PDB file of C-alpha atoms in Angstrom:
ATOM      1  CA  UNK C 897     -25.367 -64.187  53.427  1.00 58.00           C
ATOM      2  CA  UNK C 898     -26.248 -63.337  49.399  1.00 63.00           C
ATOM      3  CA  UNK C 899     -23.154 -63.724  47.904  1.00 73.00           C
ATOM      4  CA  UNK C 900     -24.937 -61.166  44.841  1.00 73.00           C
ATOM      5  CA  UNK C 901     -22.636 -58.652  44.450  1.00 73.00           C
ATOM      6  CA  UNK C 902     -26.224 -56.269  44.061  1.00 77.00           C
ATOM      7  CA  UNK C 903     -25.481 -56.780  48.007  1.00 71.00           C
ATOM      8  CA  UNK C 904     -22.423 -54.932  48.257  1.00 75.00           C
ATOM      9  CA  UNK C 905     -23.039 -52.283  46.002  1.00 78.00           C
ATOM     10  CA  UNK C 906     -26.571 -51.636  47.663  1.00 74.00           C
ATOM     11  CA  UNK C 907     -24.365 -51.260  51.100  1.00 77.00           C
ATOM     12  CA  UNK C 908     -21.644 -49.180  50.069  1.00 80.00           C
ATOM     13  CA  UNK C 909     -24.680 -47.363  48.387  1.00 81.00           C
ATOM     14  CA  UNK C 910     -26.691 -47.193  51.359  1.00 80.00           C
ATOM     15  CA  UNK C 911     -23.426 -45.715  53.129  1.00 78.00           C
ATOM     16  CA  UNK C 912     -22.648 -42.898  50.920  1.00 81.00           C
ATOM     17  CA  UNK C 913     -19.231 -44.753  50.116  1.00 82.00           C
ATOM     18  CA  UNK C 914     -20.255 -44.688  46.464  1.00 80.00           C
ATOM     19  CA  UNK C 915     -22.742 -42.268  45.028  1.00 81.00           C
ATOM     20  CA  UNK C 916     -24.967 -42.165  42.555  1.00 78.00           C
ATOM     21  CA  UNK C 917     -27.163 -38.914  41.289  1.00 75.00           C
ATOM     22  CA  UNK C 918     -28.640 -40.689  37.295  1.00 73.00           C
ATOM     23  CA  UNK C 919     -30.816 -44.064  39.073  1.00 85.00           C
ATOM     24  CA  UNK C 920     -34.023 -42.723  39.410  1.00 93.00           C
ATOM     25  CA  UNK C 921     -36.033 -40.794  42.420  1.00 95.00           C
ATOM     26  CA  UNK C 922     -39.048 -42.866  43.258  1.00 97.00           C
ATOM     27  CA  UNK C 923     -41.725 -41.695  46.093  1.00 97.00           C
ATOM     28  CA  UNK C 924     -42.105 -43.521  49.694  1.00 97.00           C
ATOM     29  CA  UNK C 925     -45.278 -46.082  48.583  1.00 98.00           C
ATOM     30  CA  UNK C 926     -47.272 -44.422  50.457  1.00 98.00           C
ATOM     31  CA  UNK C 927     -49.272 -41.310  51.153  1.00 97.00           C
ATOM     32  CA  UNK C 928     -47.546 -38.552  51.778  1.00 95.00           C
ATOM     33  CA  UNK C 929     -46.879 -37.066  55.395  1.00 95.00           C
ATOM     34  CA  UNK C 930     -47.031 -40.811  56.639  1.00 97.00           C
ATOM     35  CA  UNK C 931     -44.451 -42.586  58.524  1.00 97.00           C
ATOM     36  CA  UNK C 932     -43.465 -46.346  58.117  1.00 97.00           C
ATOM     37  CA  UNK C 933     -40.940 -48.915  59.075  1.00 96.00           C
ATOM     38  CA  UNK C 934     -38.313 -50.698  56.995  1.00 93.00           C
ATOM     39  CA  UNK C 935     -38.654 -54.149  58.484  1.00 90.00           C
ATOM     40  CA  UNK C 936     -36.669 -55.937  56.137  1.00 86.00           C
ATOM     41  CA  UNK C 937     -34.296 -54.740  53.785  1.00 78.00           C
ATOM     42  CA  UNK C 938     -31.878 -55.188  50.437  1.00 74.00           C
ATOM     43  CA  UNK C 939     -30.911 -58.486  51.304  1.00 64.00           C
ATOM     44  CA  UNK C 940     -31.910 -59.175  54.696  1.00 60.00           C
ATOM     45  CA  UNK C 941     -31.214 -62.627  56.965  1.00 66.00           C
ATOM     46  CA  UNK C 942     -34.849 -63.237  56.515  1.00 57.00           C
ATOM     47  CA  UNK C 943     -36.184 -63.991  53.270  1.00 57.00           C
ATOM     48  CA  UNK C 944     -34.875 -61.433  51.055  1.00 48.00           C
ATOM     49  CA  UNK C 945     -31.236 -63.218  50.934  1.00 49.00           C
ATOM     50  CA  UNK C 946     -31.089 -62.992  47.388  1.00 56.00           C
ATOM     51  CA  UNK C 947     -33.219 -60.227  46.693  1.00 62.00           C
ATOM     52  CA  UNK C 948     -33.361 -56.477  46.549  1.00 74.00           C
ATOM     53  CA  UNK C 949     -36.465 -55.885  47.792  1.00 86.00           C
ATOM     54  CA  UNK C 950     -37.922 -53.859  50.536  1.00 92.00           C
ATOM     55  CA  UNK C 951     -40.687 -54.536  53.284  1.00 93.00           C
ATOM     56  CA  UNK C 952     -43.061 -52.004  54.750  1.00 96.00           C
ATOM     57  CA  UNK C 953     -44.897 -52.855  57.998  1.00 96.00           C
ATOM     58  CA  UNK C 954     -48.577 -51.628  56.687  1.00 96.00           C
ATOM     59  CA  UNK C 955     -51.008 -51.901  58.079  1.00 97.00           C
ATOM     60  CA  UNK C 956     -54.524 -53.668  56.974  1.00 97.00           C
ATOM     61  CA  UNK C 957     -56.275 -51.517  54.968  1.00 98.00           C
ATOM     62  CA  UNK C 958     -53.669 -48.380  54.589  1.00 98.00           C
ATOM     63  CA  UNK C 959     -53.552 -47.059  51.135  1.00 98.00           C
ATOM     64  CA  UNK C 960     -50.217 -48.168  49.228  1.00 98.00           C
ATOM     65  CA  UNK C 961     -49.316 -45.428  46.551  1.00 98.00           C
ATOM     66  CA  UNK C 962     -47.569 -45.909  42.965  1.00 98.00           C
ATOM     67  CA  UNK C 963     -43.894 -44.890  43.630  1.00 98.00           C
ATOM     68  CA  UNK C 964     -43.416 -44.467  40.223  1.00 98.00           C
ATOM     69  CA  UNK C 965     -45.823 -43.454  37.113  1.00 98.00           C
ATOM     70  CA  UNK C 966     -46.591 -46.075  35.169  1.00 98.00           C
ATOM     71  CA  UNK C 967     -48.989 -48.329  33.199  1.00 98.00           C
ATOM     72  CA  UNK C 968     -49.964 -51.166  35.596  1.00 98.00           C
ATOM     73  CA  UNK C 969     -49.393 -54.519  33.071  1.00 98.00           C
ATOM     74  CA  UNK C 970     -49.932 -57.629  36.389  1.00 98.00           C
ATOM     75  CA  UNK C 971     -53.113 -57.348  38.785  1.00 98.00           C
ATOM     76  CA  UNK C 972     -53.717 -59.887  41.289  1.00 98.00           C
ATOM     77  CA  UNK C 973     -56.437 -59.833  44.455  1.00 98.00           C
ATOM     78  CA  UNK C 974     -58.789 -63.177  44.236  1.00 98.00           C
ATOM     79  CA  UNK C 975     -55.974 -64.449  47.076  1.00 97.00           C
ATOM     80  CA  UNK C 976     -57.216 -64.832  51.006  1.00 97.00           C
ATOM     81  CA  UNK C 977     -54.051 -67.011  52.286  1.00 95.00           C
ATOM     82  CA  UNK C 978     -51.118 -65.748  54.202  1.00 95.00           C
ATOM     83  CA  UNK C 979     -48.873 -67.308  56.107  1.00 93.00           C
ATOM     84  CA  UNK C 980     -44.518 -67.912  57.257  1.00 90.00           C
ATOM     85  CA  UNK C 981     -44.653 -71.400  55.378  1.00 91.00           C
ATOM     86  CA  UNK C 982     -43.386 -71.309  51.821  1.00 89.00           C
ATOM     87  CA  UNK C 983     -46.477 -72.800  50.815  1.00 94.00           C
ATOM     88  CA  UNK C 984     -48.100 -69.643  50.530  1.00 94.00           C
ATOM     89  CA  UNK C 985     -45.961 -68.208  48.270  1.00 91.00           C
ATOM     90  CA  UNK C 986     -48.598 -68.366  45.214  1.00 95.00           C
ATOM     91  CA  UNK C 987     -51.040 -66.532  47.519  1.00 97.00           C
ATOM     92  CA  UNK C 988     -50.177 -63.434  47.166  1.00 94.00           C
ATOM     93  CA  UNK C 989     -52.197 -61.342  46.310  1.00 98.00           C
ATOM     94  CA  UNK C 990     -50.366 -58.222  43.731  1.00 97.00           C
ATOM     95  CA  UNK C 991     -50.353 -55.028  41.266  1.00 98.00           C
ATOM     96  CA  UNK C 992     -46.754 -55.086  38.853  1.00 98.00           C
ATOM     97  CA  UNK C 993     -46.166 -51.215  37.271  1.00 98.00           C
ATOM     98  CA  UNK C 994     -44.719 -50.979  33.842  1.00 97.00           C
ATOM     99  CA  UNK C 995     -42.209 -47.873  33.584  1.00 97.00           C
ATOM    100  CA  UNK C 996     -41.618 -45.624  30.575  1.00 96.00           C
ATOM    101  CA  UNK C 997     -37.737 -47.113  30.625  1.00 94.00           C
ATOM    102  CA  UNK C 998     -38.921 -50.868  30.389  1.00 94.00           C
ATOM    103  CA  UNK C 999     -38.504 -51.342  34.600  1.00 96.00           C
ATOM    104  CA  UNK C1000     -41.301 -53.203  36.594  1.00 96.00           C
ATOM    105  CA  UNK C1001     -42.266 -52.060  40.311  1.00 98.00           C
ATOM    106  CA  UNK C1002     -44.747 -54.546  42.166  1.00 96.00           C
ATOM    107  CA  UNK C1003     -46.113 -54.154  44.701  1.00 98.00           C
ATOM    108  CA  UNK C1004     -47.048 -57.668  47.158  1.00 94.00           C
ATOM    109  CA  UNK C1005     -49.198 -59.009  49.469  1.00 95.00           C
ATOM    110  CA  UNK C1006     -52.414 -56.932  48.900  1.00 98.00           C
ATOM    111  CA  UNK C1007     -55.045 -57.613  50.843  1.00 97.00           C
ATOM    112  CA  UNK C1008     -57.837 -59.388  48.881  1.00 98.00           C
ATOM    113  CA  UNK C1009     -59.719 -57.559  46.677  1.00 98.00           C
ATOM    114  CA  UNK C1010     -57.807 -54.585  47.579  1.00 98.00           C
ATOM    115  CA  UNK C1011     -56.286 -53.659  43.745  1.00 98.00           C
ATOM    116  CA  UNK C1012     -57.875 -50.157  42.954  1.00 98.00           C
ATOM    117  CA  UNK C1013     -56.256 -50.200  39.656  1.00 98.00           C
ATOM    118  CA  UNK C1014     -57.146 -52.331  36.124  1.00 98.00           C
ATOM    119  CA  UNK C1015     -54.330 -54.190  34.001  1.00 98.00           C
ATOM    120  CA  UNK C1016     -53.683 -51.590  31.373  1.00 98.00           C
ATOM    121  CA  UNK C1017     -54.829 -48.259  34.001  1.00 98.00           C
ATOM    122  CA  UNK C1018     -51.851 -45.536  33.600  1.00 98.00           C
ATOM    123  CA  UNK C1019     -51.379 -44.412  37.308  1.00 98.00           C
ATOM    124  CA  UNK C1020     -49.494 -41.239  38.115  1.00 98.00           C
ATOM    125  CA  UNK C1021     -46.481 -41.228  41.264  1.00 97.00           C
ATOM    126  CA  UNK C1022     -48.463 -41.113  44.571  1.00 97.00           C
ATOM    127  CA  UNK C1023     -51.994 -42.655  42.906  1.00 98.00           C
ATOM    128  CA  UNK C1024     -53.281 -44.665  45.462  1.00 98.00           C
ATOM    129  CA  UNK C1025     -53.145 -48.128  43.358  1.00 98.00           C
ATOM    130  CA  UNK C1026     -54.279 -50.879  46.422  1.00 98.00           C
ATOM    131  CA  UNK C1027     -54.804 -51.900  50.033  1.00 98.00           C
ATOM    132  CA  UNK C1028     -52.139 -54.052  52.310  1.00 98.00           C
ATOM    133  CA  UNK C1029     -52.613 -56.948  53.135  1.00 97.00           C
ATOM    134  CA  UNK C1030     -51.182 -60.395  54.263  1.00 97.00           C
ATOM    135  CA  UNK C1031     -51.550 -62.907  51.390  1.00 97.00           C
ATOM    136  CA  UNK C1032     -49.381 -64.877  50.326  1.00 92.00           C
ATOM    137  CA  UNK C1033     -45.991 -65.448  51.824  1.00 91.00           C
ATOM    138  CA  UNK C1034     -46.258 -63.391  54.649  1.00 92.00           C
ATOM    139  CA  UNK C1035     -45.384 -63.434  58.519  1.00 89.00           C
ATOM    140  CA  UNK C1036     -47.969 -59.863  59.232  1.00 90.00           C
ATOM    141  CA  UNK C1037     -49.369 -57.732  56.628  1.00 95.00           C
ATOM    142  CA  UNK C1038     -47.347 -55.851  55.401  1.00 94.00           C
ATOM    143  CA  UNK C1039     -46.018 -54.234  51.590  1.00 96.00           C
ATOM    144  CA  UNK C1040     -43.045 -56.031  49.990  1.00 94.00           C
ATOM    145  CA  UNK C1041     -41.608 -53.750  47.229  1.00 96.00           C
ATOM    146  CA  UNK C1042     -39.363 -54.598  44.596  1.00 93.00           C
ATOM    147  CA  UNK C1043     -38.078 -53.348  41.316  1.00 95.00           C
ATOM    148  CA  UNK C1044     -36.721 -54.961  38.437  1.00 93.00           C
ATOM    149  CA  UNK C1045     -35.415 -54.768  34.859  1.00 93.00           C
ATOM    150  CA  UNK C1046     -33.888 -56.499  31.539  1.00 88.00           C
ATOM    151  CA  UNK C1047     -30.751 -56.813  31.111  1.00 85.00           C
ATOM    152  CA  UNK C1048     -29.918 -58.033  27.783  1.00 84.00           C
ATOM    153  CA  UNK C1049     -33.277 -60.810  28.409  1.00 84.00           C
ATOM    154  CA  UNK C1050     -32.520 -61.433  31.859  1.00 87.00           C
ATOM    155  CA  UNK C1051     -34.745 -59.791  34.851  1.00 87.00           C
ATOM    156  CA  UNK C1052     -32.697 -58.299  37.059  1.00 87.00           C
ATOM    157  CA  UNK C1053     -33.524 -56.697  40.847  1.00 86.00           C
ATOM    158  CA  UNK C1054     -32.626 -52.401  40.418  1.00 88.00           C
ATOM    159  CA  UNK C1055     -31.833 -50.789  44.023  1.00 87.00           C
ATOM    160  CA  UNK C1056     -34.068 -47.529  44.322  1.00 91.00           C
ATOM    161  CA  UNK C1057     -32.873 -44.600  45.857  1.00 92.00           C
ATOM    162  CA  UNK C1058     -36.440 -42.507  47.282  1.00 94.00           C
ATOM    163  CA  UNK C1059     -37.610 -38.885  48.391  1.00 96.00           C
ATOM    164  CA  UNK C1060     -37.993 -38.706  51.535  1.00 96.00           C
ATOM    165  CA  UNK C1061     -38.855 -36.006  54.338  1.00 95.00           C
ATOM    166  CA  UNK C1062     -35.408 -35.817  54.679  1.00 95.00           C
ATOM    167  CA  UNK C1063     -33.639 -36.525  51.370  1.00 94.00           C
ATOM    168  CA  UNK C1064     -33.266 -38.839  49.142  1.00 93.00           C
ATOM    169  CA  UNK C1065     -31.968 -41.808  50.003  1.00 92.00           C
ATOM    170  CA  UNK C1066     -31.286 -45.543  49.759  1.00 91.00           C
ATOM    171  CA  UNK C1067     -33.556 -46.391  52.371  1.00 92.00           C
ATOM    172  CA  UNK C1068     -31.891 -49.704  55.249  1.00 89.00           C
ATOM    173  CA  UNK C1069     -33.394 -52.324  57.940  1.00 87.00           C
ATOM    174  CA  UNK C1070     -35.582 -50.905  61.157  1.00 90.00           C
ATOM    175  CA  UNK C1071     -35.174 -47.437  60.059  1.00 94.00           C
ATOM    176  CA  UNK C1072     -39.247 -45.451  59.574  1.00 96.00           C
ATOM    177  CA  UNK C1073     -39.238 -43.248  56.844  1.00 95.00           C
ATOM    178  CA  UNK C1074     -41.732 -40.286  56.241  1.00 97.00           C
ATOM    179  CA  UNK C1075     -43.116 -39.872  52.594  1.00 96.00           C
ATOM    180  CA  UNK C1076     -42.821 -36.450  51.488  1.00 88.00           C
ATOM    181  CA  UNK C1077     -45.010 -34.567  47.745  1.00 78.00           C
ATOM    182  CA  UNK C1078     -44.267 -36.783  45.158  1.00 70.00           C
ATOM    183  CA  UNK C1079     -42.440 -34.898  42.200  1.00 67.00           C
TER     184      UNK C1079
END
């Protein structure tokens, strides 16, 4: 179990014990009307023990959309390997998008040659940016999604609120969420 204070804060946000109505509201990173399960949530026991990250159970080749508008600052799509051994960690294909406030979102485990954007591209919220896969440290095909920002020169993970078909939520493990129209 993690001792990271962000872990407790996220649990309280998920339960509604504390409210945050100032953080950015992200779109789910898949197409409108689609529904997928979060198979691993913030600070989960498996591989997210120290990560405020989410894993969405997407089959290979599922369209991944930008959860927020921004500029593409990294694209890696040349890898073909993946598996449940840490030796595969560096093989994860990914896209990183920088947002107007300086935060960044990362989309990992993309399929080989699955990026549909290039470095320097400006993307809109809801735009298809990649195809899901199973590259890198991945036990099944899925999308690993993470947001972080620089705070006094240190990158810190950011818990994210999402617009779902049933309202704005901090997502939880093992729940399914349907995407609604990006704003």
